[in-house]
PDB file of C-alpha atoms and ligand atoms in Angstrom:
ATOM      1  CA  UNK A  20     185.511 108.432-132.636  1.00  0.00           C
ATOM      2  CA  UNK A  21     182.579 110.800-132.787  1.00  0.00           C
ATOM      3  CA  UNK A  22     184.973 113.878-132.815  1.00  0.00           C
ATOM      4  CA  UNK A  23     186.950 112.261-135.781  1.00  0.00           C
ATOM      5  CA  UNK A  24     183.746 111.774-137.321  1.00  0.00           C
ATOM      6  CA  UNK A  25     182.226 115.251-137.117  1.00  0.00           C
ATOM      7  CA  UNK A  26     185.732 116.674-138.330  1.00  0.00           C
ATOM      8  CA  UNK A  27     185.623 114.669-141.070  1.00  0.00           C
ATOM      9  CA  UNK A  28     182.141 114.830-142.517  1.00  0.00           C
ATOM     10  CA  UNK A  29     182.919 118.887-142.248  1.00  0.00           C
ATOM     11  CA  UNK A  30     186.410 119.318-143.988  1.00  0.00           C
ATOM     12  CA  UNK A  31     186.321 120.488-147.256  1.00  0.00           C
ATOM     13  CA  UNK A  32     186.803 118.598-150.606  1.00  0.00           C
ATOM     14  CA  UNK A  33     188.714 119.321-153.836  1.00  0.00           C
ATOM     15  CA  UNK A  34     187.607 122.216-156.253  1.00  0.00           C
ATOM     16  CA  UNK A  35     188.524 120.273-159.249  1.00  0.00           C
ATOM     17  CA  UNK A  36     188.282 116.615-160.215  1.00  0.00           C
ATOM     18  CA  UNK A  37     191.657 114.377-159.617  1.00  0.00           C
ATOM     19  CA  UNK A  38     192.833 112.131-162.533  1.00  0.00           C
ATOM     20  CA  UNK A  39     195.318 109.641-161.313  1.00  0.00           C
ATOM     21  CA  UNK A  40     198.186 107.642-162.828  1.00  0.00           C
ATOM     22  CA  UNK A  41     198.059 105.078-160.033  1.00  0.00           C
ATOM     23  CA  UNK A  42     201.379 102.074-159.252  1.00  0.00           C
ATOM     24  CA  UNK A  43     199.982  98.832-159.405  1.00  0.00           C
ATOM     25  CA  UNK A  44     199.527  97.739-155.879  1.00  0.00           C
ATOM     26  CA  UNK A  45     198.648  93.894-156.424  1.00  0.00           C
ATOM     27  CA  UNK A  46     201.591  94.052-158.775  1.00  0.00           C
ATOM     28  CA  UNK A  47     203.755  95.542-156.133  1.00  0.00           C
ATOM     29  CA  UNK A  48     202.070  92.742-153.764  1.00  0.00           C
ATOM     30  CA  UNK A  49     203.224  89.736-156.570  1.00  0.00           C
ATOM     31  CA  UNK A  50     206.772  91.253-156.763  1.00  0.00           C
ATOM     32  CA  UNK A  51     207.151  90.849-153.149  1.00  0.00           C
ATOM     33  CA  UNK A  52     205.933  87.259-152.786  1.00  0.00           C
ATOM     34  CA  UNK A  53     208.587  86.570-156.013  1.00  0.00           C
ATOM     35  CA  UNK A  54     211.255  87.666-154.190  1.00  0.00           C
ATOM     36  CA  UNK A  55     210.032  85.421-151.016  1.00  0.00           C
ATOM     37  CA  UNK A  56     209.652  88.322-148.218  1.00  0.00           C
ATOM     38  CA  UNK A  57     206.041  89.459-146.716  1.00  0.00           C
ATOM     39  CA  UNK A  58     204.144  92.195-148.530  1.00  0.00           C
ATOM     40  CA  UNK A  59     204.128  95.309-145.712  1.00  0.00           C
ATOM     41  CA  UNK A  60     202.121  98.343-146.080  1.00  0.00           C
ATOM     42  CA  UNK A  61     203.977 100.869-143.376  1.00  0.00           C
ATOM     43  CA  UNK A  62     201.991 103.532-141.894  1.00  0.00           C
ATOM     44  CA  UNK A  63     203.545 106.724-141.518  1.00  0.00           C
ATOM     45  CA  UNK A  64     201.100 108.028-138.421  1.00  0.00           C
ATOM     46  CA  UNK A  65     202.835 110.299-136.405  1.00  0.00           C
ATOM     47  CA  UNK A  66     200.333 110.322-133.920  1.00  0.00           C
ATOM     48  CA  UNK A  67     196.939 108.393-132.967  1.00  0.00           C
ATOM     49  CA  UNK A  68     194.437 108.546-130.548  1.00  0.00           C
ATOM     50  CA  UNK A  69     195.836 105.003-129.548  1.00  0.00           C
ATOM     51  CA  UNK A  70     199.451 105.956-129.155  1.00  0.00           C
ATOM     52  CA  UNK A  71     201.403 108.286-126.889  1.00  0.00           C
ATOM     53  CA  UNK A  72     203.194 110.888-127.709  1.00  0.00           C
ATOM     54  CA  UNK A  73     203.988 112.627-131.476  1.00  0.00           C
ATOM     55  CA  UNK A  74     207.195 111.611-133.889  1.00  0.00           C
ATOM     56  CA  UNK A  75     207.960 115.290-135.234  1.00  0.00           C
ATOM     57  CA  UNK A  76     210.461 113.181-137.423  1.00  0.00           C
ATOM     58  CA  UNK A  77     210.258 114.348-141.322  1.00  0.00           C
ATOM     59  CA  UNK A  78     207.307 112.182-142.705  1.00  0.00           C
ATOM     60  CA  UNK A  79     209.169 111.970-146.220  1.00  0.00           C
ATOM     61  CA  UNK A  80     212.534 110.832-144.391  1.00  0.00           C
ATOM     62  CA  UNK A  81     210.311 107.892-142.394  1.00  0.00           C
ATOM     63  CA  UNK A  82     209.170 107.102-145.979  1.00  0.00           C
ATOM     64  CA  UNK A  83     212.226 106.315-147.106  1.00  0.00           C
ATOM     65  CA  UNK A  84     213.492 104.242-144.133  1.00  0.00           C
ATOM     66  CA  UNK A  85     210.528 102.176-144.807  1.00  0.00           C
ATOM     67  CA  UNK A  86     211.235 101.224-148.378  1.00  0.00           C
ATOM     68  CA  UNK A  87     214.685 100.835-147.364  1.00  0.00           C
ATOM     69  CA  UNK A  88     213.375  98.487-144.858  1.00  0.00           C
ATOM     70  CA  UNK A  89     211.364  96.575-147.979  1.00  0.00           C
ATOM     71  CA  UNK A  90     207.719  98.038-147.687  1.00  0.00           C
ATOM     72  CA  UNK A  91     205.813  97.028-150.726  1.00  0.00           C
ATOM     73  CA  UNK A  92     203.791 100.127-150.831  1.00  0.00           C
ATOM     74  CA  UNK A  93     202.975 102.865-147.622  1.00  0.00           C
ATOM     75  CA  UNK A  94     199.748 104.369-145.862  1.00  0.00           C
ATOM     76  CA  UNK A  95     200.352 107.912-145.428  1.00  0.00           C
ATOM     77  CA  UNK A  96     197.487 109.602-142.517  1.00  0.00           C
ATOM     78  CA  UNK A  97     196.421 112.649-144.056  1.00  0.00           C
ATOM     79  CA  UNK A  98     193.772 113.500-141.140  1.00  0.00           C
ATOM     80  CA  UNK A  99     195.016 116.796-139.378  1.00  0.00           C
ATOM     81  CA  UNK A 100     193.454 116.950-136.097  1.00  0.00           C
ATOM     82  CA  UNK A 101     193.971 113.685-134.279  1.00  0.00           C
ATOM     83  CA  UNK A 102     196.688 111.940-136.461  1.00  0.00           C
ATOM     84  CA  UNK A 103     198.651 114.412-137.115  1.00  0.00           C
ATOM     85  CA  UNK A 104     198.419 113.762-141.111  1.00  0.00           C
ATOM     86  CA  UNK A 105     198.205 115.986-144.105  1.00  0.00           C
ATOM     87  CA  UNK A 106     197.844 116.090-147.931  1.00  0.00           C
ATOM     88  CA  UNK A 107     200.736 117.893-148.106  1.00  0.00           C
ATOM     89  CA  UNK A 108     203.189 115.088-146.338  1.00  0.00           C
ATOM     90  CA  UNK A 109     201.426 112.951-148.643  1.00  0.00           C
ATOM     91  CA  UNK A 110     202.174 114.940-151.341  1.00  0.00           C
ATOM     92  CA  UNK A 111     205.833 114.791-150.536  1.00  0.00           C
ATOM     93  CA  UNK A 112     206.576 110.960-149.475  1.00  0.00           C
ATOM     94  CA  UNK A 113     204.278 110.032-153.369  1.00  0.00           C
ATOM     95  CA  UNK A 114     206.989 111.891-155.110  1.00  0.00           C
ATOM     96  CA  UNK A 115     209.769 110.722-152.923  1.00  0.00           C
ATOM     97  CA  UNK A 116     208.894 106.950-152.693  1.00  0.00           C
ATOM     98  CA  UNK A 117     208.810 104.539-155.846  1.00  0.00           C
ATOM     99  CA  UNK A 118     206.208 102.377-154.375  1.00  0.00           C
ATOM    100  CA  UNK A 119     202.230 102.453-154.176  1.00  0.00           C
ATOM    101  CA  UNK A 120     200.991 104.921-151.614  1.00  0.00           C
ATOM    102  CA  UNK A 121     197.478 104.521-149.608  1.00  0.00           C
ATOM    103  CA  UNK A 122     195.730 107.263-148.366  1.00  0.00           C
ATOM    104  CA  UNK A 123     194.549 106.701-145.192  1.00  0.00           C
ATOM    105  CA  UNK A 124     191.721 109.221-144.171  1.00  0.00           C
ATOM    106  CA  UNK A 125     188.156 109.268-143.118  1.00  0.00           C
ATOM    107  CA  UNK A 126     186.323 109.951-146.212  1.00  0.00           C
ATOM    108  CA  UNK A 127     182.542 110.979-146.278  1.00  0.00           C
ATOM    109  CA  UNK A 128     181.816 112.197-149.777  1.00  0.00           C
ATOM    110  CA  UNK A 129     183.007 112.248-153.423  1.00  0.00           C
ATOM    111  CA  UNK A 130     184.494 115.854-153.246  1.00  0.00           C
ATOM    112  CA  UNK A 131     187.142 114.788-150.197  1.00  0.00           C
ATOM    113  CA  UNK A 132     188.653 112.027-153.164  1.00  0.00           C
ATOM    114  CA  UNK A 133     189.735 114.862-154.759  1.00  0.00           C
ATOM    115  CA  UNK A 134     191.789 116.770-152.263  1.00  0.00           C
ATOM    116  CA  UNK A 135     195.165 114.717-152.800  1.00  0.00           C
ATOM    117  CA  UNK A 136     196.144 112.052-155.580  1.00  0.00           C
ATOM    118  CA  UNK A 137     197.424 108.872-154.407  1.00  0.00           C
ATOM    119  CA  UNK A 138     197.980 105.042-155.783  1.00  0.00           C
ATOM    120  CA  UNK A 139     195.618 103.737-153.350  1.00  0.00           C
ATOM    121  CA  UNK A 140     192.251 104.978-150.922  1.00  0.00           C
ATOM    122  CA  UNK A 141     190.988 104.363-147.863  1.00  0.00           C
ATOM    123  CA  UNK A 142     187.190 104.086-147.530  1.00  0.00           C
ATOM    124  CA  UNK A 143     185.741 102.568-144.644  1.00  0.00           C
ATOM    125  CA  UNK A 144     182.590 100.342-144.632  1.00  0.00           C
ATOM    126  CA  UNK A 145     181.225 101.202-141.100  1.00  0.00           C
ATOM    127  CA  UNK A 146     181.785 104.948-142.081  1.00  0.00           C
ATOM    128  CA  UNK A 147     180.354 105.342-145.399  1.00  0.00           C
ATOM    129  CA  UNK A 148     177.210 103.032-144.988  1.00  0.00           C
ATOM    130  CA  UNK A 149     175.097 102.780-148.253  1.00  0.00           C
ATOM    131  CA  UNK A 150     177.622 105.057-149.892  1.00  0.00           C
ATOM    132  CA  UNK A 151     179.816 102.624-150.261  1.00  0.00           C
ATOM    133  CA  UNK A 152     179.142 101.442-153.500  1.00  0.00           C
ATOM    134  CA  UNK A 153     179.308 105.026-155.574  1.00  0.00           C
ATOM    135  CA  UNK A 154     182.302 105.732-153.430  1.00  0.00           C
ATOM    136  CA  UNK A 155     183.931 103.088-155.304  1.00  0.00           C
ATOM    137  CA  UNK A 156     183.206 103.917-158.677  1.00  0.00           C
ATOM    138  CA  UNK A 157     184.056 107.353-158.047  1.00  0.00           C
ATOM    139  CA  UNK A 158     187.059 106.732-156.334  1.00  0.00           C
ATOM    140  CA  UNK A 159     188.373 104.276-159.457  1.00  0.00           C
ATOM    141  CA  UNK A 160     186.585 106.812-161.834  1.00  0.00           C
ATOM    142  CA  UNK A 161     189.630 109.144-160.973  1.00  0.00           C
ATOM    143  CA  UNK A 162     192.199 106.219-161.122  1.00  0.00           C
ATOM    144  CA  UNK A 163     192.292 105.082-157.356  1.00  0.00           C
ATOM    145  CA  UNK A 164     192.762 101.319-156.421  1.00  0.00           C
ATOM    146  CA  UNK A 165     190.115 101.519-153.578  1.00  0.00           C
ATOM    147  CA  UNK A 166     190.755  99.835-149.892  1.00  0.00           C
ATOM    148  CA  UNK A 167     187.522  98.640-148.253  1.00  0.00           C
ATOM    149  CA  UNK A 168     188.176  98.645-144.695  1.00  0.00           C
ATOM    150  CA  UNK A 169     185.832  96.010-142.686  1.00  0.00           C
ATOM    151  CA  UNK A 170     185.768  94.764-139.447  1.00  0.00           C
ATOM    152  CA  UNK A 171     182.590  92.757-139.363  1.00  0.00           C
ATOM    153  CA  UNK A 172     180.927  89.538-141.835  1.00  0.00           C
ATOM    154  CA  UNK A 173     177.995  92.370-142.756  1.00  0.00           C
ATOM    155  CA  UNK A 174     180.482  94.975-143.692  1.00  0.00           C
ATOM    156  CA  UNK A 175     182.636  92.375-145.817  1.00  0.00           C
ATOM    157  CA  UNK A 176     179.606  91.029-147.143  1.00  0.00           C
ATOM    158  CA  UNK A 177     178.843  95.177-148.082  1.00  0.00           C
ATOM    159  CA  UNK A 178     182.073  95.364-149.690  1.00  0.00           C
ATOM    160  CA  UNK A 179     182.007  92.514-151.714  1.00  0.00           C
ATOM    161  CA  UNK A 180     178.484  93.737-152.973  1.00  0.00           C
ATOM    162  CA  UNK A 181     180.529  96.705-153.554  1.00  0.00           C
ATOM    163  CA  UNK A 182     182.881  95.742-156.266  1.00  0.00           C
ATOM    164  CA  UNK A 183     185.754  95.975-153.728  1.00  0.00           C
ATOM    165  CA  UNK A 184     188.539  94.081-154.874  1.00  0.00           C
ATOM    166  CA  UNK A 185     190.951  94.988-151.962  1.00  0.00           C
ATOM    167  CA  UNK A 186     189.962  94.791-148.963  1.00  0.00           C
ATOM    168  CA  UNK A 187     191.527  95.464-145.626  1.00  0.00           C
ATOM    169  CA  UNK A 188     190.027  93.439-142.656  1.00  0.00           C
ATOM    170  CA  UNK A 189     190.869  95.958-139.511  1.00  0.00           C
ATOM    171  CA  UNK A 190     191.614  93.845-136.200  1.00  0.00           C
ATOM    172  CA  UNK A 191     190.870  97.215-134.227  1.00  0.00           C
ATOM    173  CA  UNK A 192     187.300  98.076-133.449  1.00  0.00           C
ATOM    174  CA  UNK A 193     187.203 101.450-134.378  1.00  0.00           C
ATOM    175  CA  UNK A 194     184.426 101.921-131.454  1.00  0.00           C
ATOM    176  CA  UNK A 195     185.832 100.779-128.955  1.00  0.00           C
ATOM    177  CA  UNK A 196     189.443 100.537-129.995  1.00  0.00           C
ATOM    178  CA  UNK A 197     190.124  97.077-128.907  1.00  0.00           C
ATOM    179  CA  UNK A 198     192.537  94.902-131.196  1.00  0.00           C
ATOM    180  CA  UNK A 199     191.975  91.505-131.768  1.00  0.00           C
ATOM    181  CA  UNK A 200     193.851  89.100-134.322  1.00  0.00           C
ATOM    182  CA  UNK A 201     190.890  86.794-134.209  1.00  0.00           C
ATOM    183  CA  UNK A 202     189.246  89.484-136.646  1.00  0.00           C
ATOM    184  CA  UNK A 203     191.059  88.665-139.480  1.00  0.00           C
ATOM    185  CA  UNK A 204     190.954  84.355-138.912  1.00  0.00           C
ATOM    186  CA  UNK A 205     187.452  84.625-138.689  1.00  0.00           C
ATOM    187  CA  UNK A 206     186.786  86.969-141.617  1.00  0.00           C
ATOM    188  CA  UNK A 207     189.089  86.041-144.083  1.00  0.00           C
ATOM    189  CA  UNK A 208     187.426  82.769-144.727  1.00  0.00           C
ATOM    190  CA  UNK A 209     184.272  84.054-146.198  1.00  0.00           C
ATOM    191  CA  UNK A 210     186.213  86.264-148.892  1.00  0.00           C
ATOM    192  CA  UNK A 211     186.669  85.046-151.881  1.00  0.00           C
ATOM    193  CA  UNK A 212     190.182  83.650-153.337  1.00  0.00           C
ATOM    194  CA  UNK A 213     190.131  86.631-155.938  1.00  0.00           C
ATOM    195  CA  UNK A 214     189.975  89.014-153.210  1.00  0.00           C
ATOM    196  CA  UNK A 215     193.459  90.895-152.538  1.00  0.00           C
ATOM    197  CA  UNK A 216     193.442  90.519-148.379  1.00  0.00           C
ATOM    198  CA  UNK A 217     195.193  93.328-146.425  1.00  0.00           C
ATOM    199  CA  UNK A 218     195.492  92.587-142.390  1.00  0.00           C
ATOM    200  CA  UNK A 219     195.010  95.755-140.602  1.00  0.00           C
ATOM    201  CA  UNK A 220     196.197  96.610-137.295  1.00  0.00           C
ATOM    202  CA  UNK A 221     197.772  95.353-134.328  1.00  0.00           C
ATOM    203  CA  UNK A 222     200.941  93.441-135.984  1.00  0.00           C
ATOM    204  CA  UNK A 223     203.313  93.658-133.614  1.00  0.00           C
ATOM    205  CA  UNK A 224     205.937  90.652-134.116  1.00  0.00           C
ATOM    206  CA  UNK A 225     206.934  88.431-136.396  1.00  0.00           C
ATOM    207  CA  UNK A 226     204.427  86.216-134.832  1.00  0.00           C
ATOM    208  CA  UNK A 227     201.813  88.006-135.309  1.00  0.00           C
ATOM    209  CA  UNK A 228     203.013  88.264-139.185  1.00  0.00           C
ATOM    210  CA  UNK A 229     203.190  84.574-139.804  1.00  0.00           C
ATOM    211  CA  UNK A 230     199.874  84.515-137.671  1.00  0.00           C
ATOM    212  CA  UNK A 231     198.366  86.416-140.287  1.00  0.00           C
ATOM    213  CA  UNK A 232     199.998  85.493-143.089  1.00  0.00           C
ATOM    214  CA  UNK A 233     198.611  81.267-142.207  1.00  0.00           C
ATOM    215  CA  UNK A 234     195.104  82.867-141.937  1.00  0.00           C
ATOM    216  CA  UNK A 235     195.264  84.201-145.224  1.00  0.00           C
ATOM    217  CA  UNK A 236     196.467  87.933-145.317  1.00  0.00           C
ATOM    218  CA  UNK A 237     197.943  88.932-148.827  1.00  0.00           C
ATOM    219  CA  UNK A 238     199.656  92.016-147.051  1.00  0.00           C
ATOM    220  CA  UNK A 239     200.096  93.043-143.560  1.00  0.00           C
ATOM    221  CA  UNK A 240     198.881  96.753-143.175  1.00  0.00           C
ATOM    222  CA  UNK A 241     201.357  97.851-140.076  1.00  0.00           C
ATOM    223  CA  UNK A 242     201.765 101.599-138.307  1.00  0.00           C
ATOM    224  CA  UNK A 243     202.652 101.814-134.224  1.00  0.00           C
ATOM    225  CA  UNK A 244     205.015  98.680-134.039  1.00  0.00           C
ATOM    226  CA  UNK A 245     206.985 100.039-137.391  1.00  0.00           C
ATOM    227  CA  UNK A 246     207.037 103.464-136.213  1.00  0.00           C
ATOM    228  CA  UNK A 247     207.726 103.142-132.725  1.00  0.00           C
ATOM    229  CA  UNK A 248     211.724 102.562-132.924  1.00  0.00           C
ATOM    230  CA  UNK A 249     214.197 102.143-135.898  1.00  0.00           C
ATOM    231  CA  UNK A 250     211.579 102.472-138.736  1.00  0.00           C
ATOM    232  CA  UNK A 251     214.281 100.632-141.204  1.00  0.00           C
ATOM    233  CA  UNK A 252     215.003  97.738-139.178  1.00  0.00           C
ATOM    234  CA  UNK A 253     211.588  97.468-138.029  1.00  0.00           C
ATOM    235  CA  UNK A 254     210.026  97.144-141.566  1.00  0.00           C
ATOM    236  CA  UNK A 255     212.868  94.704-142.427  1.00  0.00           C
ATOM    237  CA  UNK A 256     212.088  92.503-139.198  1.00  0.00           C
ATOM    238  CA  UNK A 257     208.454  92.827-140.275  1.00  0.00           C
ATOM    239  CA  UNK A 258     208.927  92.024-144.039  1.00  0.00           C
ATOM    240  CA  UNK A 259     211.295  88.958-144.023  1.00  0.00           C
TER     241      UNK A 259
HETATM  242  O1  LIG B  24     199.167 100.931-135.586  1.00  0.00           O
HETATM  243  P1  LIG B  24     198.650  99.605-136.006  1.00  0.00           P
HETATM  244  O2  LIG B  24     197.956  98.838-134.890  1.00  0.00           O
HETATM  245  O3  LIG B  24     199.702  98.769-136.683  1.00  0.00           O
HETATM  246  O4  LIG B  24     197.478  99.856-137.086  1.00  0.00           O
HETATM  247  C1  LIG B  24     197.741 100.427-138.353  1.00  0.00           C
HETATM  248  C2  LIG B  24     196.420 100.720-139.087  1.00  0.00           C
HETATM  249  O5  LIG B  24     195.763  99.517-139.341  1.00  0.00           O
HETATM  250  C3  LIG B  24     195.539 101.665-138.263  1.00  0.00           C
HETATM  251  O6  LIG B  24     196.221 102.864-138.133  1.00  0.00           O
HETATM  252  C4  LIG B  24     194.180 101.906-138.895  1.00  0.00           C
HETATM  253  C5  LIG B  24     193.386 100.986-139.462  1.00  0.00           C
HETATM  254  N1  LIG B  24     192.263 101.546-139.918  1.00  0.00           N
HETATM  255  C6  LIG B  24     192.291 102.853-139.663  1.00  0.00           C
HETATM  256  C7  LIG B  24     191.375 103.834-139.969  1.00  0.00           C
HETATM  257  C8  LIG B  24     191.696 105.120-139.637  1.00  0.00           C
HETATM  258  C9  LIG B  24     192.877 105.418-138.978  1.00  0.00           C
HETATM  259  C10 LIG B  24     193.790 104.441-138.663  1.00  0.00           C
HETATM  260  C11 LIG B  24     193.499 103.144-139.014  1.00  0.00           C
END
């Protein structure tokens, strides 16, 4: 984690200031619900320092399998060096895909909002410290819907102090890398109703949906067990 870490806190930001013209992602969420399936972010990660192996598939071709398969929006990596992301994939799958798209990265400053434009951003709690706050504003500023990521009560009690109106409660402790389920049942109680709750990590069965889904999860935030097969028929088993 501390090599992610140091990569990220050096990569360069954006020379000019993104505006964007972002989808709706709780609306996205509501349409799902209406049409009585389970709202699925899918994670196109070709790699992670979890899994084995890299998919060298086309990232924009995944994309579309997983809106085929009924994602209600997608988290596209854009870290180079150990998930095998980039802005540029991102790029591609926003343009290709009609639905909300998250970047997922490790961002560190203001500048590194403005290297890509997506519906959605990642900015994690445990990362970005007393940050977090201005890292909101100046990630909705350009037009982002920003993603708190916690994994702890202090860091959801940071975001909330935060303005964060999604947030994404990660069952994998990014230090040690352990997943645990029990994350998200004991979190989710202390977050308000308002609160758009996103259940990160470690969804690997329609079990562990449902499981989720009784504990309070708005949307199920889903990579290795979606891309780790059939990517269609994976999101569909996932999303009915
Ligand atoms: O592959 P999984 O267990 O379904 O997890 C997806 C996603 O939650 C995970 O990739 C993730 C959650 N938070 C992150 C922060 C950075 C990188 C990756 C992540």
């Amino acid at each position: 984690m501390r090599a992610i870490l140091e990569a990220a806190r050096e990569r360069p930001g954006g020379e000019t200031r993104v505006s964007v013209d972002a989808q709706s992602f709780p609306e996205a969420v509501a349409e799902t619900e209406a049409a009585g399936r389970v709202p699925v972010i899918a994670e196109v990660k070709p790699t992670s320092p979890t899994t084995e192996g890299v998919r060298e598939d086309d990232p924009v071709e995944l994309a579309r399998e997983m809106v085929a398969g009924g994602a209600t929006a997608l988290s596209v990596l854009t870290e180079p060096e150990h998930f095998g992301g980039s802005a540029e994939s991102l790029r591609r799958i926003r343009e290709a895909v009609d639905v909300p798209v998250l970047r997922k990265d490790f961002i560190m400053n203001e500048a590194q909002l403005d290297v890509v434009e997506s519906d959605l951003v990642l900015l994690i709690a445990r990362f970005v410290g007393e940050d977090l706050s201005d890292l909101v504003e100046a990630a909705r500023d350009r037009g982002f819907q920003p993603l708190v990521e916690v994994h702890t009560r202090e860091e959801l009690t940071a975001a909330l102090a935060a303005g964060a109106d999604i947030i994404g409660i990660n069952n994998r402790d990014l230090g040690k890398l352990e997943v645990d389920l029990g994350t998200f049942e004991e979190l989710a109680p202390e977050a308000p109703d308002d609160v758009l709750l996103v259940a990160e990590s470690g969804v690997k069965s329609v079990e562990d949906a449902r499981r989720m889904r009784e504990a309070g999860a708005d949307a199920l935030l889903v990579g290795t067990a979606i891309m780790d097969g059939d990517v269609r028929q994976n999101t569909e088993t996932l999303t009915q």
